Amino acid sequence: MNAKLIIADSESNADLFYATRFLAHDPLIFIEAGGKKMIIVSSLEFGRAKRQAKVDEVILSKAGKGKAIEEVAAILKKRGVKEIQVQESFAYSVAKKFEAEGFTFDITSSLFPERGIKTKEEVAWIEEAQRATEAALTVGLTVLRTPGATSESVRKAIDAHLFDAGYDAKETIVAGGTQAADPHEQGKGPLRKGETIVIDIFPRSRKTRYFADMTRTVCIGEPSVKLQKMYDAVLGAQELIFSMLKPGIPGQDIQGVVEKFFQAQGFPRTETQGAPEGFIHGVGHSVGLELHERPSINNSNDVLREGNVVTIEPGLYYRDVGGVRIEDIVLITKDGYRNLTNFPKQFVL
């Protein structure tokens, strides 16, 4: 028999929280063997775990300092476990101790690949987070329209609104002008008329632990001809991607079509002083308990399946003018997709 084993805190380990629905900041031990889930916790967490953890058994650890491995090994041996399935991040030093106890290992990138197929409840949680994100962006755009707006003032308004709504936003992007040529540049300083402003918001619910993700690009006043063409091309690319979405399509097929589309629109991928320009990232990625999950829509071999929740975020980036990115979250359905994002795509404010 084999068993799944995680030794971690469920705040940082998404697989562990997915398996137990129990949020713990301190490490605990999770075992799944013979179709049964159990966790081993300290006396600090035992009472709360009994009430909240969605597992078959909660065990109070009785191991002294440095004896946890022996305690877990005894439990596994009692259940006839020979092989332990662990995540790639499992500590090597701990694995060697289990090997000394006679266990072999099966290392996997994800203990729960079914996380990629979202339940109706999970989709509802993501939609709820997306609604909060949209409300926060509305607040941010109000600040943006005021004289003297800066990346910092807009970001502060967005993050504060989300915090009050029960969400944590970290590293929200409000990047204006040439700063937006770097997709992950947070942005700083004044936001000027006639420049693109990329606003990318990806908060996490403190209640459900699920993420949202949305990007809009705006311009205060009239943009240059090149910026308008960039925006139109990115919006057109997103519409093209939407037309391709369905179960069974490989992400690399979508990626290839989008790259050719941008090339045909006059926006090739190039380099300036060694820095890549044009469409320089993947089309999208799955979202859930982690901001970036599988499947990915890029040059990988991942294939879309019904129930995937993925971002669709084409973008163009040139160092002389900045960047444009538009991002929605969609649910892959039996016949195509459903957009979980309601926020308008208005370029000129």
mmCIF file of N, CA and C in Angstrom, residues 67-188:
data_model
loop_
_atom_site.group_PDB
_atom_site.id
_atom_site.type_symbol
_atom_site.label_atom_id
_atom_site.label_comp_id
_atom_site.label_asym_id
_atom_site.label_seq_id
_atom_site.Cartn_x
_atom_site.Cartn_y
_atom_site.Cartn_z
ATOM 1 N N LYS A 67 11.150 13.305 17.621
ATOM 2 C CA LYS A 67 10.623 11.945 17.502
ATOM 3 C C LYS A 67 9.431 11.839 16.551
ATOM 4 N N ALA A 68 9.107 12.908 15.837
ATOM 5 C CA ALA A 68 7.922 12.910 14.973
ATOM 6 C C ALA A 68 8.031 11.876 13.852
ATOM 7 N N ILE A 69 9.231 11.691 13.301
ATOM 8 C CA ILE A 69 9.409 10.741 12.205
ATOM 9 C C ILE A 69 9.061 9.335 12.669
ATOM 10 N N GLU A 70 9.550 8.975 13.847
ATOM 11 C CA GLU A 70 9.258 7.652 14.381
ATOM 12 C C GLU A 70 7.763 7.474 14.616
ATOM 13 N N GLU A 71 7.099 8.531 15.074
ATOM 14 C CA GLU A 71 5.661 8.459 15.320
ATOM 15 C C GLU A 71 4.900 8.226 14.017
ATOM 16 N N VAL A 72 5.258 8.970 12.989
ATOM 17 C CA VAL A 72 4.592 8.812 11.694
ATOM 18 C C VAL A 72 4.911 7.444 11.096
ATOM 19 N N ALA A 73 6.162 7.028 11.185
ATOM 20 C CA ALA A 73 6.563 5.730 10.640
ATOM 21 C C ALA A 73 5.763 4.600 11.274
ATOM 22 N N ALA A 74 5.536 4.681 12.567
ATOM 23 C CA ALA A 74 4.767 3.650 13.261
ATOM 24 C C ALA A 74 3.329 3.602 12.752
ATOM 25 N N ILE A 75 2.745 4.772 12.521
ATOM 26 C CA ILE A 75 1.370 4.833 12.005
ATOM 27 C C ILE A 75 1.304 4.238 10.606
ATOM 28 N N LEU A 76 2.272 4.574 9.766
ATOM 29 C CA LEU A 76 2.288 4.059 8.399
ATOM 30 C C LEU A 76 2.483 2.543 8.374
ATOM 31 N N LYS A 77 3.394 2.046 9.188
ATOM 32 C CA LYS A 77 3.655 0.605 9.222
ATOM 33 C C LYS A 77 2.438 -0.162 9.725
ATOM 34 N N LYS A 78 1.738 0.406 10.683
ATOM 35 C CA LYS A 78 0.531 -0.230 11.221
ATOM 36 C C LYS A 78 -0.521 -0.406 10.135
ATOM 37 N N ARG A 79 -0.515 0.501 9.167
ATOM 38 C CA ARG A 79 -1.493 0.442 8.073
ATOM 39 C C ARG A 79 -0.941 -0.264 6.833
ATOM 40 N N GLY A 80 0.222 -0.837 6.944
ATOM 41 C CA GLY A 80 0.785 -1.617 5.846
ATOM 42 C C GLY A 80 1.353 -0.802 4.712
ATOM 43 N N VAL A 81 1.722 0.430 4.983
ATOM 44 C CA VAL A 81 2.252 1.312 3.942
ATOM 45 C C VAL A 81 3.714 0.970 3.659
ATOM 46 N N LYS A 82 4.039 0.851 2.382
ATOM 47 C CA LYS A 82 5.413 0.594 1.963
ATOM 48 C C LYS A 82 6.013 1.787 1.210
ATOM 49 N N GLU A 83 5.168 2.457 0.431
ATOM 50 C CA GLU A 83 5.629 3.565 -0.407
ATOM 51 C C GLU A 83 4.932 4.856 0.004
ATOM 52 N N ILE A 84 5.697 5.951 0.054
ATOM 53 C CA ILE A 84 5.164 7.254 0.444
ATOM 54 C C ILE A 84 5.188 8.181 -0.762
ATOM 55 N N GLN A 85 4.037 8.773 -1.059
ATOM 56 C CA GLN A 85 3.948 9.751 -2.144
ATOM 57 C C GLN A 85 4.063 11.144 -1.545
ATOM 58 N N VAL A 86 5.014 11.922 -2.045
ATOM 59 C CA VAL A 86 5.275 13.252 -1.491
ATOM 60 C C VAL A 86 5.409 14.276 -2.615
ATOM 61 N N GLN A 87 5.339 15.545 -2.231
ATOM 62 C CA GLN A 87 5.542 16.640 -3.171
ATOM 63 C C GLN A 87 7.026 16.805 -3.483
ATOM 64 N N GLU A 88 7.299 17.484 -4.589
ATOM 65 C CA GLU A 88 8.689 17.746 -4.965
ATOM 66 C C GLU A 88 9.414 18.573 -3.917
ATOM 67 N N SER A 89 8.666 19.342 -3.131
ATOM 68 C CA SER A 89 9.264 20.214 -2.120
ATOM 69 C C SER A 89 9.555 19.495 -0.803
ATOM 70 N N PHE A 90 9.242 18.209 -0.722
ATOM 71 C CA PHE A 90 9.461 17.465 0.521
ATOM 72 C C PHE A 90 10.941 17.496 0.893
ATOM 73 N N ALA A 91 11.216 17.746 2.158
ATOM 74 C CA ALA A 91 12.595 17.929 2.617
ATOM 75 C C ALA A 91 13.425 16.656 2.434
ATOM 76 N N TYR A 92 14.577 16.808 1.820
ATOM 77 C CA TYR A 92 15.460 15.669 1.562
ATOM 78 C C TYR A 92 15.916 15.017 2.862
ATOM 79 N N SER A 93 16.259 15.832 3.845
ATOM 80 C CA SER A 93 16.752 15.286 5.115
ATOM 81 C C SER A 93 15.685 14.449 5.807
ATOM 82 N N VAL A 94 14.429 14.869 5.690
ATOM 83 C CA VAL A 94 13.329 14.106 6.291
ATOM 84 C C VAL A 94 13.106 12.813 5.507
ATOM 85 N N ALA A 95 13.191 12.903 4.184
ATOM 86 C CA ALA A 95 13.013 11.717 3.350
ATOM 87 C C ALA A 95 14.045 10.644 3.684
ATOM 88 N N LYS A 96 15.283 11.051 3.937
ATOM 89 C CA LYS A 96 16.325 10.085 4.274
ATOM 90 C C LYS A 96 16.000 9.340 5.567
ATOM 91 N N LYS A 97 15.375 10.026 6.511
ATOM 92 C CA LYS A 97 14.997 9.376 7.770
ATOM 93 C C LYS A 97 13.897 8.343 7.547
ATOM 94 N N PHE A 98 12.959 8.658 6.647
ATOM 95 C CA PHE A 98 11.915 7.679 6.338
ATOM 96 C C PHE A 98 12.493 6.498 5.565
ATOM 97 N N GLU A 99 13.463 6.757 4.715
ATOM 98 C CA GLU A 99 14.120 5.662 4.002
ATOM 99 C C GLU A 99 14.824 4.731 4.982
ATOM 100 N N ALA A 100 15.384 5.314 6.028
ATOM 101 C CA ALA A 100 16.038 4.499 7.056
ATOM 102 C C ALA A 100 15.038 3.616 7.790
ATOM 103 N N GLU A 101 13.765 4.016 7.755
ATOM 104 C CA GLU A 101 12.696 3.219 8.372
ATOM 105 C C GLU A 101 12.146 2.171 7.409
ATOM 106 N N GLY A 102 12.688 2.141 6.168
ATOM 107 C CA GLY A 102 12.296 1.112 5.216
ATOM 108 C C GLY A 102 11.285 1.526 4.165
ATOM 109 N N PHE A 103 10.987 2.814 4.066
ATOM 110 C CA PHE A 103 9.996 3.284 3.096
ATOM 111 C C PHE A 103 10.667 3.717 1.795
ATOM 112 N N THR A 104 9.945 3.553 0.692
ATOM 113 C CA THR A 104 10.371 4.099 -0.592
ATOM 114 C C THR A 104 9.496 5.309 -0.923
ATOM 115 N N PHE A 105 9.932 6.082 -1.938
ATOM 116 C CA PHE A 105 9.241 7.336 -2.241
ATOM 117 C C PHE A 105 8.784 7.418 -3.687
ATOM 118 N N ASP A 106 7.627 8.043 -3.860
ATOM 119 C CA ASP A 106 7.111 8.435 -5.169
ATOM 120 C C ASP A 106 6.950 9.951 -5.125
ATOM 121 N N ILE A 107 7.765 10.657 -5.902
ATOM 122 C CA ILE A 107 7.768 12.123 -5.862
ATOM 123 C C ILE A 107 6.909 12.660 -7.002
ATOM 124 N N THR A 108 6.007 13.584 -6.682
ATOM 125 C CA THR A 108 5.080 14.119 -7.675
ATOM 126 C C THR A 108 4.997 15.640 -7.573
ATOM 127 N N SER A 109 4.655 16.276 -8.676
ATOM 128 C CA SER A 109 4.519 17.739 -8.667
ATOM 129 C C SER A 109 3.273 18.176 -7.916
ATOM 130 N N SER A 110 2.255 17.320 -7.872
ATOM 131 C CA SER A 110 1.036 17.639 -7.130
ATOM 132 C C SER A 110 0.408 16.357 -6.614
ATOM 133 N N LEU A 111 0.107 16.335 -5.332
ATOM 134 C CA LEU A 111 -0.554 15.176 -4.743
ATOM 135 C C LEU A 111 -2.024 15.121 -5.123
ATOM 136 N N PHE A 112 -2.566 16.258 -5.533
ATOM 137 C CA PHE A 112 -3.994 16.325 -5.846
ATOM 138 C C PHE A 112 -4.198 17.022 -7.193
ATOM 139 N N PRO A 113 -3.882 16.347 -8.288
ATOM 140 C CA PRO A 113 -4.055 16.962 -9.608
ATOM 141 C C PRO A 113 -5.499 17.332 -9.902
ATOM 142 N N GLU A 114 -6.433 16.727 -9.162
ATOM 143 C CA GLU A 114 -7.845 17.072 -9.340
ATOM 144 C C GLU A 114 -8.151 18.508 -8.949
ATOM 145 N N ARG A 115 -7.195 19.176 -8.290
ATOM 146 C CA ARG A 115 -7.374 20.598 -7.983
ATOM 147 C C ARG A 115 -7.600 21.420 -9.246
ATOM 148 N N GLY A 116 -7.128 20.947 -10.372
ATOM 149 C CA GLY A 116 -7.298 21.675 -11.624
ATOM 150 C C GLY A 116 -8.737 21.742 -12.094
ATOM 151 N N ILE A 117 -9.566 20.801 -11.670
ATOM 152 C CA ILE A 117 -10.985 20.777 -12.033
ATOM 153 C C ILE A 117 -11.770 21.350 -10.863
ATOM 154 N N LYS A 118 -12.286 22.534 -11.034
ATOM 155 C CA LYS A 118 -12.947 23.231 -9.932
ATOM 156 C C LYS A 118 -14.388 22.752 -9.754
ATOM 157 N N THR A 119 -14.795 22.599 -8.494
ATOM 158 C CA THR A 119 -16.183 22.280 -8.184
ATOM 159 C C THR A 119 -17.036 23.538 -8.324
ATOM 160 N N LYS A 120 -18.353 23.366 -8.293
ATOM 161 C CA LYS A 120 -19.248 24.525 -8.358
ATOM 162 C C LYS A 120 -18.976 25.476 -7.198
ATOM 163 N N GLU A 121 -18.677 24.909 -6.027
ATOM 164 C CA GLU A 121 -18.393 25.739 -4.863
ATOM 165 C C GLU A 121 -17.111 26.539 -5.068
ATOM 166 N N GLU A 122 -16.095 25.903 -5.604
ATOM 167 C CA GLU A 122 -14.836 26.604 -5.855
ATOM 168 C C GLU A 122 -15.016 27.713 -6.895
ATOM 169 N N VAL A 123 -15.770 27.433 -7.935
ATOM 170 C CA VAL A 123 -16.037 28.459 -8.953
ATOM 171 C C VAL A 123 -16.747 29.649 -8.320
ATOM 172 N N ALA A 124 -17.703 29.369 -7.434
ATOM 173 C CA ALA A 124 -18.428 30.448 -6.754
ATOM 174 C C ALA A 124 -17.487 31.279 -5.896
ATOM 175 N N TRP A 125 -16.535 30.636 -5.231
ATOM 176 C CA TRP A 125 -15.570 31.368 -4.396
ATOM 177 C C TRP A 125 -14.684 32.268 -5.264
ATOM 178 N N ILE A 126 -14.270 31.758 -6.413
ATOM 179 C CA ILE A 126 -13.436 32.563 -7.306
ATOM 180 C C ILE A 126 -14.240 33.729 -7.874
ATOM 181 N N GLU A 127 -15.485 33.470 -8.242
ATOM 182 C CA GLU A 127 -16.340 34.559 -8.735
ATOM 183 C C GLU A 127 -16.542 35.627 -7.665
ATOM 184 N N GLU A 128 -16.720 35.192 -6.439
ATOM 185 C CA GLU A 128 -16.884 36.133 -5.326
ATOM 186 C C GLU A 128 -15.641 37.009 -5.186
ATOM 187 N N ALA A 129 -14.484 36.386 -5.310
ATOM 188 C CA ALA A 129 -13.232 37.142 -5.235
ATOM 189 C C ALA A 129 -13.090 38.093 -6.421
ATOM 190 N N GLN A 130 -13.551 37.658 -7.580
ATOM 191 C CA GLN A 130 -13.470 38.514 -8.764
ATOM 192 C C GLN A 130 -14.396 39.731 -8.623
ATOM 193 N N ARG A 131 -15.573 39.546 -8.007
ATOM 194 C CA ARG A 131 -16.470 40.685 -7.784
ATOM 195 C C ARG A 131 -15.815 41.701 -6.848
ATOM 196 N N ALA A 132 -15.136 41.204 -5.825
ATOM 197 C CA ALA A 132 -14.444 42.106 -4.897
ATOM 198 C C ALA A 132 -13.324 42.852 -5.614
ATOM 199 N N THR A 133 -12.646 42.170 -6.514
ATOM 200 C CA THR A 133 -11.573 42.791 -7.289
ATOM 201 C C THR A 133 -12.119 43.888 -8.191
ATOM 202 N N GLU A 134 -13.234 43.626 -8.808
ATOM 203 C CA GLU A 134 -13.857 44.621 -9.682
ATOM 204 C C GLU A 134 -14.288 45.855 -8.895
ATOM 205 N N ALA A 135 -14.839 45.628 -7.709
ATOM 206 C CA ALA A 135 -15.236 46.762 -6.866
ATOM 207 C C ALA A 135 -14.022 47.583 -6.459
ATOM 208 N N ALA A 136 -12.917 46.895 -6.166
ATOM 209 C CA ALA A 136 -11.693 47.599 -5.776
ATOM 210 C C ALA A 136 -11.126 48.406 -6.940
ATOM 211 N N LEU A 137 -11.203 47.862 -8.144
ATOM 212 C CA LEU A 137 -10.705 48.608 -9.298
ATOM 213 C C LEU A 137 -11.557 49.850 -9.556
ATOM 214 N N THR A 138 -12.848 49.745 -9.322
ATOM 215 C CA THR A 138 -13.719 50.920 -9.451
ATOM 216 C C THR A 138 -13.250 52.031 -8.523
ATOM 217 N N VAL A 139 -12.899 51.660 -7.297
ATOM 218 C CA VAL A 139 -12.369 52.628 -6.337
ATOM 219 C C VAL A 139 -11.040 53.190 -6.839
ATOM 220 N N GLY A 140 -10.186 52.310 -7.336
ATOM 221 C CA GLY A 140 -8.883 52.748 -7.827
ATOM 222 C C GLY A 140 -8.985 53.712 -8.995
ATOM 223 N N LEU A 141 -9.916 53.476 -9.897
ATOM 224 C CA LEU A 141 -10.075 54.362 -11.050
ATOM 225 C C LEU A 141 -10.613 55.729 -10.636
ATOM 226 N N THR A 142 -11.402 55.753 -9.571
ATOM 227 C CA THR A 142 -11.869 57.040 -9.044
ATOM 228 C C THR A 142 -10.689 57.871 -8.558
ATOM 229 N N VAL A 143 -9.766 57.220 -7.858
ATOM 230 C CA VAL A 143 -8.559 57.913 -7.398
ATOM 231 C C VAL A 143 -7.701 58.323 -8.590
ATOM 232 N N LEU A 144 -7.608 57.451 -9.582
ATOM 233 C CA LEU A 144 -6.789 57.733 -10.758
ATOM 234 C C LEU A 144 -7.255 58.993 -11.487
ATOM 235 N N ARG A 145 -8.537 59.229 -11.467
ATOM 236 C CA ARG A 145 -9.089 60.394 -12.177
ATOM 237 C C ARG A 145 -8.839 61.717 -11.448
ATOM 238 N N THR A 146 -8.377 61.654 -10.210
ATOM 239 C CA THR A 146 -8.140 62.884 -9.452
ATOM 240 C C THR A 146 -6.780 63.469 -9.811
ATOM 241 N N PRO A 147 -6.641 64.786 -9.823
ATOM 242 C CA PRO A 147 -5.349 65.409 -10.142
ATOM 243 C C PRO A 147 -4.256 64.952 -9.175
ATOM 244 N N GLY A 148 -3.081 64.699 -9.711
ATOM 245 C CA GLY A 148 -1.946 64.316 -8.880
ATOM 246 C C GLY A 148 -1.898 62.851 -8.497
ATOM 247 N N ALA A 149 -2.714 62.020 -9.132
ATOM 248 C CA ALA A 149 -2.727 60.594 -8.799
ATOM 249 C C ALA A 149 -1.369 59.959 -9.082
ATOM 250 N N THR A 150 -0.985 59.044 -8.217
ATOM 251 C CA THR A 150 0.266 58.311 -8.369
ATOM 252 C C THR A 150 -0.006 56.813 -8.318
ATOM 253 N N SER A 151 0.984 56.042 -8.719
ATOM 254 C CA SER A 151 0.863 54.585 -8.584
ATOM 255 C C SER A 151 0.574 54.210 -7.143
ATOM 256 N N GLU A 152 1.258 54.892 -6.228
ATOM 257 C CA GLU A 152 1.102 54.575 -4.806
ATOM 258 C C GLU A 152 -0.305 54.894 -4.301
ATOM 259 N N SER A 153 -0.867 56.029 -4.705
ATOM 260 C CA SER A 153 -2.191 56.414 -4.199
ATOM 261 C C SER A 153 -3.287 55.503 -4.749
ATOM 262 N N VAL A 154 -3.165 55.116 -6.009
ATOM 263 C CA VAL A 154 -4.155 54.210 -6.600
ATOM 264 C C VAL A 154 -4.042 52.825 -5.975
ATOM 265 N N ARG A 155 -2.813 52.334 -5.818
ATOM 266 C CA ARG A 155 -2.609 51.013 -5.220
ATOM 267 C C ARG A 155 -3.111 50.980 -3.783
ATOM 268 N N LYS A 156 -2.853 52.034 -3.025
ATOM 269 C CA LYS A 156 -3.299 52.095 -1.638
ATOM 270 C C LYS A 156 -4.816 52.013 -1.551
ATOM 271 N N ALA A 157 -5.515 52.715 -2.435
ATOM 272 C CA ALA A 157 -6.978 52.701 -2.430
ATOM 273 C C ALA A 157 -7.514 51.311 -2.771
ATOM 274 N N ILE A 158 -6.907 50.666 -3.761
ATOM 275 C CA ILE A 158 -7.332 49.325 -4.161
ATOM 276 C C ILE A 158 -7.110 48.327 -3.032
ATOM 277 N N ASP A 159 -5.904 48.324 -2.483
ATOM 278 C CA ASP A 159 -5.560 47.352 -1.445
ATOM 279 C C ASP A 159 -6.384 47.557 -0.182
ATOM 280 N N ALA A 160 -6.643 48.815 0.183
ATOM 281 C CA ALA A 160 -7.429 49.102 1.386
ATOM 282 C C ALA A 160 -8.861 48.627 1.214
ATOM 283 N N HIS A 161 -9.430 48.857 0.044
ATOM 284 C CA HIS A 161 -10.800 48.398 -0.208
ATOM 285 C C HIS A 161 -10.878 46.875 -0.109
ATOM 286 N N LEU A 162 -9.914 46.205 -0.679
ATOM 287 C CA LEU A 162 -9.912 44.747 -0.635
ATOM 288 C C LEU A 162 -9.736 44.229 0.782
ATOM 289 N N PHE A 163 -8.862 44.860 1.546
ATOM 290 C CA PHE A 163 -8.656 44.416 2.927
ATOM 291 C C PHE A 163 -9.952 44.522 3.724
ATOM 292 N N ASP A 164 -10.642 45.634 3.565
ATOM 293 C CA ASP A 164 -11.905 45.823 4.283
ATOM 294 C C ASP A 164 -12.962 44.811 3.841
ATOM 295 N N ALA A 165 -12.843 44.319 2.604
ATOM 296 C CA ALA A 165 -13.802 43.349 2.078
ATOM 297 C C ALA A 165 -13.428 41.908 2.415
ATOM 298 N N GLY A 166 -12.284 41.721 3.104
ATOM 299 C CA GLY A 166 -11.883 40.373 3.500
ATOM 300 C C GLY A 166 -10.856 39.723 2.595
ATOM 301 N N TYR A 167 -10.115 40.537 1.857
ATOM 302 C CA TYR A 167 -9.124 40.015 0.914
ATOM 303 C C TYR A 167 -7.762 40.644 1.168
ATOM 304 N N ASP A 168 -6.724 39.866 0.923
ATOM 305 C CA ASP A 168 -5.357 40.364 1.027
ATOM 306 C C ASP A 168 -4.785 40.527 -0.374
ATOM 307 N N ALA A 169 -4.383 41.750 -0.691
ATOM 308 C CA ALA A 169 -3.774 42.041 -1.989
ATOM 309 C C ALA A 169 -2.298 42.339 -1.772
ATOM 310 N N LYS A 170 -1.452 41.584 -2.423
ATOM 311 C CA LYS A 170 -0.014 41.774 -2.292
ATOM 312 C C LYS A 170 0.581 42.086 -3.660
ATOM 313 N N GLU A 171 1.406 43.118 -3.709
ATOM 314 C CA GLU A 171 2.135 43.483 -4.922
ATOM 315 C C GLU A 171 1.215 43.860 -6.078
ATOM 316 N N THR A 172 0.086 44.505 -5.748
ATOM 317 C CA THR A 172 -0.806 45.014 -6.783
ATOM 318 C C THR A 172 -0.022 45.903 -7.748
ATOM 319 N N ILE A 173 -0.238 45.698 -9.029
ATOM 320 C CA ILE A 173 0.490 46.443 -10.058
ATOM 321 C C ILE A 173 -0.314 47.654 -10.510
ATOM 322 N N VAL A 174 0.298 48.824 -10.400
ATOM 323 C CA VAL A 174 -0.242 50.052 -10.995
ATOM 324 C C VAL A 174 0.955 50.734 -11.653
ATOM 325 N N ALA A 175 1.232 50.341 -12.880
ATOM 326 C CA ALA A 175 2.452 50.785 -13.561
ATOM 327 C C ALA A 175 2.102 51.659 -14.756
ATOM 328 N N GLY A 176 2.659 52.860 -14.782
ATOM 329 C CA GLY A 176 2.364 53.800 -15.849
ATOM 330 C C GLY A 176 3.542 54.048 -16.768
ATOM 331 N N GLY A 177 3.228 54.425 -18.001
ATOM 332 C CA GLY A 177 4.271 54.787 -18.950
ATOM 333 C C GLY A 177 5.218 53.648 -19.256
ATOM 334 N N THR A 178 6.493 53.971 -19.393
ATOM 335 C CA THR A 178 7.480 52.964 -19.770
ATOM 336 C C THR A 178 7.705 51.922 -18.678
ATOM 337 N N GLN A 179 7.304 52.224 -17.440
ATOM 338 C CA GLN A 179 7.406 51.214 -16.384
ATOM 339 C C GLN A 179 6.597 49.967 -16.747
ATOM 340 N N ALA A 180 5.481 50.172 -17.458
ATOM 341 C CA ALA A 180 4.590 49.064 -17.794
ATOM 342 C C ALA A 180 5.169 48.142 -18.859
ATOM 343 N N ALA A 181 6.342 48.475 -19.396
ATOM 344 C CA ALA A 181 7.001 47.579 -20.347
ATOM 345 C C ALA A 181 7.516 46.323 -19.657
ATOM 346 N N ASP A 182 7.644 46.359 -18.334
ATOM 347 C CA ASP A 182 7.991 45.180 -17.545
ATOM 348 C C ASP A 182 6.705 44.636 -16.930
ATOM 349 N N PRO A 183 6.248 43.441 -17.329
ATOM 350 C CA PRO A 183 4.935 42.946 -16.912
ATOM 351 C C PRO A 183 4.702 42.909 -15.409
ATOM 352 N N HIS A 184 5.745 42.679 -14.613
ATOM 353 C CA HIS A 184 5.571 42.568 -13.162
ATOM 354 C C HIS A 184 6.086 43.781 -12.393
ATOM 355 N N GLU A 185 6.325 44.870 -13.080
ATOM 356 C CA GLU A 185 6.717 46.104 -12.403
ATOM 357 C C GLU A 185 5.514 46.650 -11.638
ATOM 358 N N GLN A 186 5.672 46.857 -10.306
ATOM 359 C CA GLN A 186 4.565 47.363 -9.495
ATOM 360 C C GLN A 186 4.195 48.795 -9.844
ATOM 361 N N GLY A 187 5.163 49.594 -10.201
ATOM 362 C CA GLY A 187 4.911 50.981 -10.551
ATOM 363 C C GLY A 187 5.136 51.934 -9.397
ATOM 364 N N LYS A 188 5.587 53.131 -9.730
ATOM 365 C CA LYS A 188 5.792 54.165 -8.719
ATOM 366 C C LYS A 188 5.737 55.534 -9.382
#
